[in-house]
Coordinates of C-alpha atoms in Angstrom, one line a residue:
M1 CA 52.7 7.7 -33.5
T2 CA 52.5 5.5 -36.9
T3 CA 51.7 7.5 -40.0
P4 CA 48.7 6.8 -42.0
S5 CA 49.5 5.2 -45.2
P6 CA 48.7 7.1 -48.3
A7 CA 46.5 4.2 -49.5
L8 CA 44.6 4.8 -46.2
R9 CA 44.3 7.8 -46.0
G10 CA 42.9 8.0 -49.9
W11 CA 40.3 5.1 -48.7
L12 CA 39.3 7.4 -45.9
D13 CA 39.2 10.4 -48.1
E14 CA 36.9 8.4 -50.8
A15 CA 34.1 6.9 -48.1
L16 CA 33.9 11.0 -46.4
R17 CA 33.2 12.2 -49.9
R18 CA 30.4 9.4 -50.6
I19 CA 28.8 10.2 -47.4
E20 CA 29.0 13.9 -48.2
A21 CA 27.7 13.4 -51.6
D22 CA 24.7 11.1 -50.0
V23 CA 23.9 14.2 -47.9
N24 CA 24.1 16.6 -50.6
R25 CA 21.7 14.5 -52.5
S26 CA 19.4 14.3 -49.6
A27 CA 16.9 17.0 -48.8
D28 CA 15.7 18.0 -45.3
T29 CA 12.6 16.2 -43.9
H30 CA 9.6 17.8 -43.8
L31 CA 7.7 19.7 -40.3
L32 CA 4.2 18.5 -40.8
R33 CA 0.9 20.7 -38.6
L34 CA -1.3 18.3 -37.3
P35 CA -4.4 20.0 -36.3
I36 CA -6.3 19.5 -33.1
P37 CA -9.5 21.3 -33.0
S38 CA -10.1 20.8 -29.4
V39 CA -7.4 22.8 -28.4
P40 CA -7.0 25.8 -31.0
G41 CA -4.8 27.5 -28.6
V42 CA -1.8 25.0 -29.4
T43 CA -0.4 23.6 -32.2
L44 CA 1.2 20.1 -32.5
Y45 CA 4.2 19.9 -35.5
L46 CA 5.1 16.4 -36.4
K47 CA 9.3 16.4 -37.9
D48 CA 8.4 13.5 -40.5
E49 CA 11.9 11.7 -40.7
S50 CA 10.6 9.1 -42.4
T51 CA 11.2 10.4 -45.6
H52 CA 14.9 9.8 -45.1
P53 CA 16.2 7.8 -47.8
T54 CA 16.4 4.5 -45.4
G55 CA 13.0 5.8 -44.1
S56 CA 13.3 6.4 -40.4
L57 CA 14.9 8.9 -37.4
K58 CA 18.0 6.3 -37.6
H59 CA 19.5 8.1 -40.8
R60 CA 20.9 10.8 -39.2
L61 CA 22.2 8.6 -36.4
A62 CA 23.8 6.0 -38.6
R63 CA 25.5 8.7 -40.7
S64 CA 27.0 10.3 -38.0
L65 CA 28.2 6.9 -36.3
F66 CA 29.9 6.1 -39.4
L67 CA 31.7 9.4 -39.9
Y68 CA 32.6 9.2 -35.8
A69 CA 34.0 5.6 -36.9
L70 CA 36.0 6.7 -40.0
C71 CA 37.5 9.8 -38.5
N72 CA 38.6 7.6 -35.3
G73 CA 40.4 5.2 -37.4
W74 CA 38.1 2.5 -36.1
V75 CA 36.8 1.3 -40.0
R76 CA 38.7 1.3 -42.9
E77 CA 38.8 -0.8 -46.1
G78 CA 37.3 -4.0 -45.6
T79 CA 36.2 -4.0 -42.0
T80 CA 33.2 -5.9 -41.1
V81 CA 30.6 -3.3 -39.4
I82 CA 28.6 -4.9 -36.7
E83 CA 25.5 -3.4 -34.9
A84 CA 22.8 -4.3 -31.8
S85 CA 19.7 -3.2 -33.3
S86 CA 16.0 -4.0 -33.2
G87 CA 15.9 -2.8 -36.5
S88 CA 15.8 0.7 -37.8
T89 CA 19.1 1.9 -36.9
A90 CA 20.3 -1.4 -38.9
V91 CA 18.4 -0.6 -41.5
S92 CA 20.1 3.0 -41.9
E93 CA 24.0 1.3 -41.1
A94 CA 23.5 -1.5 -43.9
Y95 CA 22.6 1.6 -46.6
F96 CA 25.9 3.5 -45.6
A97 CA 27.7 0.2 -45.4
Q98 CA 27.0 -0.6 -48.9
L99 CA 27.5 3.0 -49.6
L100 CA 31.2 2.4 -48.9
D101 CA 31.6 -1.4 -50.0
L102 CA 31.8 -2.8 -46.5
P103 CA 30.5 -6.0 -45.1
F104 CA 27.5 -5.6 -42.6
V105 CA 25.8 -7.6 -39.4
A106 CA 23.0 -6.9 -37.4
V107 CA 22.6 -8.4 -34.6
M108 CA 18.5 -8.1 -33.3
P109 CA 16.2 -9.9 -31.3
R110 CA 14.3 -12.4 -32.5
G111 CA 11.0 -11.3 -33.0
T112 CA 11.9 -8.4 -35.1
S113 CA 9.6 -7.2 -38.1
P114 CA 9.9 -9.3 -41.4
A115 CA 9.8 -5.7 -43.0
K116 CA 13.2 -4.5 -41.3
I117 CA 15.1 -7.9 -41.9
A118 CA 13.9 -7.7 -45.7
Q119 CA 15.3 -3.8 -45.7
I120 CA 18.4 -4.7 -44.3
E121 CA 19.4 -7.8 -46.3
F122 CA 18.0 -5.1 -49.3
Y123 CA 21.0 -3.5 -48.7
G124 CA 23.3 -6.4 -48.4
G125 CA 23.3 -6.7 -44.7
R126 CA 22.8 -10.1 -42.8
C127 CA 20.9 -10.3 -39.7
H128 CA 22.4 -12.3 -37.0
M129 CA 19.2 -13.2 -34.4
V130 CA 19.6 -13.6 -30.4
E131 CA 16.6 -14.7 -28.6
R132 CA 16.7 -12.0 -25.9
A133 CA 16.9 -8.2 -26.0
A134 CA 19.1 -7.8 -23.5
D135 CA 22.4 -10.0 -25.2
V136 CA 22.6 -8.1 -28.4
C137 CA 25.3 -5.7 -27.5
A138 CA 27.3 -8.7 -26.0
E139 CA 26.8 -11.1 -29.1
A140 CA 27.6 -8.2 -31.2
Q141 CA 30.7 -7.7 -29.3
R142 CA 31.7 -11.3 -29.6
L143 CA 30.9 -11.2 -33.3
A144 CA 33.3 -8.4 -33.9
E145 CA 36.3 -9.8 -31.8
A146 CA 36.0 -13.0 -33.8
C147 CA 36.1 -11.5 -37.2
N148 CA 38.2 -8.3 -36.5
G149 CA 35.5 -6.6 -37.2
H150 CA 34.2 -3.0 -35.5
F151 CA 31.1 -3.2 -33.5
M152 CA 29.2 0.3 -34.1
D153 CA 27.5 0.2 -30.4
Q154 CA 24.9 2.9 -30.8
F155 CA 24.2 2.9 -27.4
T156 CA 27.7 4.4 -26.3
Y157 CA 28.1 6.1 -29.2
A158 CA 25.1 7.8 -30.1
E159 CA 25.4 11.1 -27.9
R160 CA 29.2 11.4 -28.7
A161 CA 28.8 11.2 -32.6
T162 CA 26.2 14.0 -33.3
D163 CA 27.0 17.3 -33.3
W164 CA 24.5 18.6 -30.9
R165 CA 25.5 22.6 -31.4
G166 CA 24.3 22.9 -34.9
N167 CA 25.5 20.8 -38.3
N168 CA 21.7 20.4 -39.2
N169 CA 21.1 18.1 -36.6
I170 CA 17.5 17.3 -36.4
T171 CA 16.8 20.0 -33.2
Q172 CA 18.3 22.8 -35.2
S173 CA 16.0 21.8 -37.8
I174 CA 13.0 22.1 -36.2
F175 CA 13.7 25.7 -34.9
E176 CA 14.8 26.6 -38.5
Q177 CA 11.7 24.9 -39.9
M178 CA 9.6 26.9 -37.5
A179 CA 10.7 30.2 -37.5
Q180 CA 7.9 32.0 -39.2
E181 CA 4.9 29.7 -36.8
P182 CA 2.6 31.5 -34.6
H183 CA 4.5 30.2 -32.1
P184 CA 8.3 29.4 -33.2
I185 CA 9.7 28.1 -29.9
P186 CA 7.9 25.4 -29.0
D187 CA 6.9 24.7 -25.3
W188 CA 8.1 20.8 -25.5
I189 CA 10.0 18.7 -27.7
V190 CA 8.6 15.1 -27.2
C191 CA 10.8 12.2 -28.3
G192 CA 11.4 8.5 -27.6
A193 CA 15.0 7.0 -26.4
G194 CA 16.3 3.7 -28.1
T195 CA 20.0 4.6 -27.5
G196 CA 19.2 8.1 -25.8
G197 CA 21.2 9.9 -28.5
T198 CA 18.0 12.1 -29.7
S199 CA 17.1 13.1 -26.7
A200 CA 21.0 14.4 -25.2
T201 CA 20.9 16.2 -28.8
M202 CA 17.8 17.8 -28.3
G203 CA 18.5 18.4 -24.7
R204 CA 22.1 20.0 -25.3
Y205 CA 20.9 22.1 -28.2
V206 CA 18.1 24.2 -26.6
R207 CA 20.4 24.5 -23.2
Y208 CA 23.4 25.7 -25.4
R209 CA 21.1 28.0 -27.6
R210 CA 19.7 29.4 -24.0
L211 CA 16.2 28.4 -25.3
P212 CA 13.2 28.2 -22.9
T213 CA 12.0 24.8 -24.8
R214 CA 11.9 21.7 -22.5
V215 CA 12.5 18.2 -23.5
C216 CA 10.2 15.6 -22.7
V217 CA 11.0 11.3 -23.2
A218 CA 8.1 9.2 -24.0
D219 CA 9.3 6.0 -22.8
P220 CA 7.1 2.8 -23.3
E221 CA 6.7 0.1 -20.8
H222 CA 9.4 -2.4 -20.1
S223 CA 11.9 -0.2 -20.6
A224 CA 14.5 1.1 -18.0
F225 CA 14.9 4.6 -18.8
F226 CA 11.9 5.9 -17.0
E227 CA 13.0 4.2 -13.8
G228 CA 16.7 5.3 -14.1
F229 CA 15.4 9.0 -14.7
R230 CA 12.7 9.2 -11.8
D231 CA 15.0 7.3 -8.9
G232 CA 18.5 8.8 -10.4
N233 CA 19.6 5.2 -11.2
P234 CA 21.9 4.6 -14.0
Q235 CA 22.0 0.6 -13.4
A236 CA 17.8 0.4 -13.4
T237 CA 16.9 -2.7 -15.3
V238 CA 13.7 -4.3 -16.7
P239 CA 12.9 -8.0 -16.6
R240 CA 12.1 -7.9 -20.2
G241 CA 12.4 -6.2 -23.8
S242 CA 10.3 -3.0 -25.1
G243 CA 7.5 -4.3 -27.2
I244 CA 8.0 -0.9 -29.4
E245 CA 10.4 -1.5 -31.7
G246 CA 13.2 1.2 -31.6
I247 CA 12.6 2.8 -28.5
G248 CA 12.8 1.4 -24.7
R249 CA 15.7 -0.5 -23.4
P250 CA 16.2 -3.3 -20.7
T251 CA 19.1 -1.3 -19.2
V252 CA 20.0 2.3 -18.9
E253 CA 22.2 2.8 -22.1
P254 CA 25.5 5.1 -21.9
S255 CA 24.2 7.3 -24.5
F256 CA 20.8 8.2 -22.2
Q257 CA 21.3 11.9 -20.7
P258 CA 19.1 12.5 -17.7
G259 CA 20.5 15.5 -16.6
V260 CA 19.5 17.3 -20.2
I261 CA 16.0 15.9 -20.1
D262 CA 12.9 17.6 -18.2
R263 CA 10.4 15.4 -17.9
M264 CA 9.7 11.9 -18.8
I265 CA 6.2 10.0 -19.5
R266 CA 5.6 6.0 -19.4
V267 CA 3.9 4.9 -22.0
P268 CA 1.7 1.8 -21.8
D269 CA 2.0 -0.6 -25.2
V270 CA -1.5 -0.4 -25.9
A271 CA -1.6 3.2 -26.3
S272 CA 1.0 3.8 -28.4
I273 CA -0.2 1.6 -30.9
A274 CA -3.6 2.6 -30.3
A275 CA -2.8 6.1 -30.9
V276 CA -0.8 5.2 -34.6
W277 CA -4.2 3.9 -35.4
V278 CA -5.9 7.5 -35.2
L279 CA -3.0 9.2 -36.3
R280 CA -3.4 7.1 -39.6
D281 CA -7.0 8.1 -39.8
R282 CA -5.9 12.1 -38.9
L283 CA -2.8 12.3 -40.9
G284 CA -3.7 10.2 -44.1
R285 CA -0.7 7.3 -43.8
A286 CA 0.8 5.2 -41.3
C287 CA 3.6 5.6 -39.0
G288 CA 5.8 3.3 -36.9
G289 CA 4.9 2.5 -33.2
S290 CA 7.4 4.7 -31.6
T291 CA 5.4 7.5 -33.3
G292 CA 2.5 6.4 -31.4
T293 CA 4.4 6.8 -28.0
N294 CA 5.1 10.1 -28.8
L295 CA 1.8 11.2 -29.6
V296 CA 0.5 10.0 -26.5
G297 CA 3.3 12.1 -24.5
A298 CA 2.6 15.1 -26.9
I299 CA -1.1 14.8 -25.7
D300 CA -0.7 15.1 -22.4
L301 CA 1.4 17.8 -22.3
I302 CA -0.9 19.4 -24.8
A303 CA -3.9 18.9 -22.4
D304 CA -1.6 20.3 -19.2
M305 CA -1.0 23.6 -21.4
R306 CA -5.0 23.5 -22.2
R307 CA -5.6 23.0 -18.2
R308 CA -3.6 26.1 -17.6
G309 CA -4.8 27.8 -20.4
R310 CA -1.3 28.7 -22.0
Q311 CA -1.1 28.7 -25.8
G312 CA 1.7 27.5 -27.5
S313 CA 3.5 25.0 -29.5
I314 CA 5.0 21.4 -29.0
A315 CA 6.9 19.5 -31.7
T316 CA 7.5 15.7 -31.9
L317 CA 8.8 13.0 -34.2
I318 CA 7.5 10.8 -37.1
C319 CA 10.2 8.0 -36.3
D320 CA 9.8 5.4 -39.4
P321 CA 6.4 4.5 -41.6
G322 CA 3.8 2.0 -40.6
D323 CA 4.3 0.2 -43.6
R324 CA 7.0 -2.1 -41.7
Y325 CA 4.3 -2.9 -38.9
R326 CA 1.5 -4.7 -41.4
G327 CA 2.0 -7.6 -39.9
T328 CA 1.7 -6.3 -36.1
Y329 CA 1.0 -3.1 -34.9
F330 CA -1.8 -2.8 -37.5
N331 CA -2.7 -6.5 -38.0
R332 CA -5.9 -7.2 -35.8
D333 CA -4.8 -10.9 -35.6
W334 CA -1.5 -10.1 -34.4
L335 CA -3.1 -7.6 -31.9
S336 CA -5.4 -10.2 -30.2
A337 CA -2.5 -12.8 -30.0
A338 CA -0.7 -10.4 -27.8
G339 CA -3.7 -9.6 -26.0
M340 CA -4.0 -6.2 -27.0
D341 CA -7.5 -4.2 -27.1
I342 CA -6.3 -0.7 -28.5
G343 CA -10.3 -0.1 -28.8
P344 CA -10.8 2.1 -25.1
W345 CA -7.3 3.7 -25.8
M346 CA -8.5 4.4 -29.6
E347 CA -11.4 6.3 -28.2
R348 CA -9.7 8.1 -25.6
I349 CA -7.0 9.8 -27.8
D350 CA -9.5 10.4 -30.6
G351 CA -12.0 12.1 -28.1
F352 CA -9.0 14.3 -27.2
F353 CA -8.8 15.7 -30.6
R354 CA -12.8 16.3 -30.9
T355 CA -13.2 17.4 -27.2
G356 CA -10.3 18.0 -25.3
A357 CA -11.1 15.6 -22.7
W358 CA -8.1 14.0 -21.1
T359 CA -6.6 12.5 -18.0
G360 CA -3.3 11.2 -17.1
D361 CA -4.6 7.6 -16.0
G362 CA -2.3 4.8 -17.3
L363 CA 0.6 6.8 -17.6
A364 CA 3.4 7.7 -15.3
T365 CA 5.2 10.7 -15.1
A366 CA 8.4 12.2 -13.8
E367 CA 10.2 15.1 -13.5
R368 CA 13.0 16.8 -12.7

């Protein structure tokens, strides 16, 4: 076995110190309470991951992936780091690559929002575009081999790199922040799936802590995760990429762990986008499309609790800020060109907040 040289270990020690110092400079994200006047017995909480330094939930993942790669000896001084990402993970990884003075390349589908591309470039990263979302991983691997770099591969390593037992993972943080709330143990935690790492962390944590909380994944249309979960088929595929950036995949990724998920809800893209328009009015600021997917999933669960006369709480995530989507989800010309009429879904979602009326029409549900 080759012993690492003092110079190599010295660089690694400094890299880990820089990441730890960055963590120490950062505070935890807020847990917001969103009132639902029509359902006074159920409280909805939003874990605001948009306040991380890089503006999204993926900041936690990027930090974990870098620590994992560094401690495994995959990333060394001068290593070019390459990631396959639709945007937010790449933004966060570009941040950490810059922190460690490492070159970074993001392989992403053409059509990724310009705001995300600009952020990656702001942190010194380079964007490499492909035509089809299904090709990002293969192209990232090819580039890594060509330059003797490291393909970070969030889709494989997300569930391995995150410490699901604790160490301030997102689920532990939610439970600590809810400790003094009227219903401190949520009935459900709702999240989307891009890699599957967040849902794996949540599902494992509640089982490890022997908590009754159940985990629901809200999945956009044009994603293979729902079919894979419903049919028990890890080889499930869909023919096109997701219309909601950051979540949904055309294949079932290795980090997706269906055995720790209790329910999945498939949400139409038009409903996800309508939901963030409604949320902007009720929260006072804009959030990204994946937050809308989460919100629709949470509403469906709250409506079920209301029908059963159950009181309690549900927690979900604000994944990233809406300013990244001014030219798309919050642009009526873009919506019109995409053939999306969000009006009926906006009325339906806002109507739930006002009256509690809700049906599952347009949604698909699968449960273990």
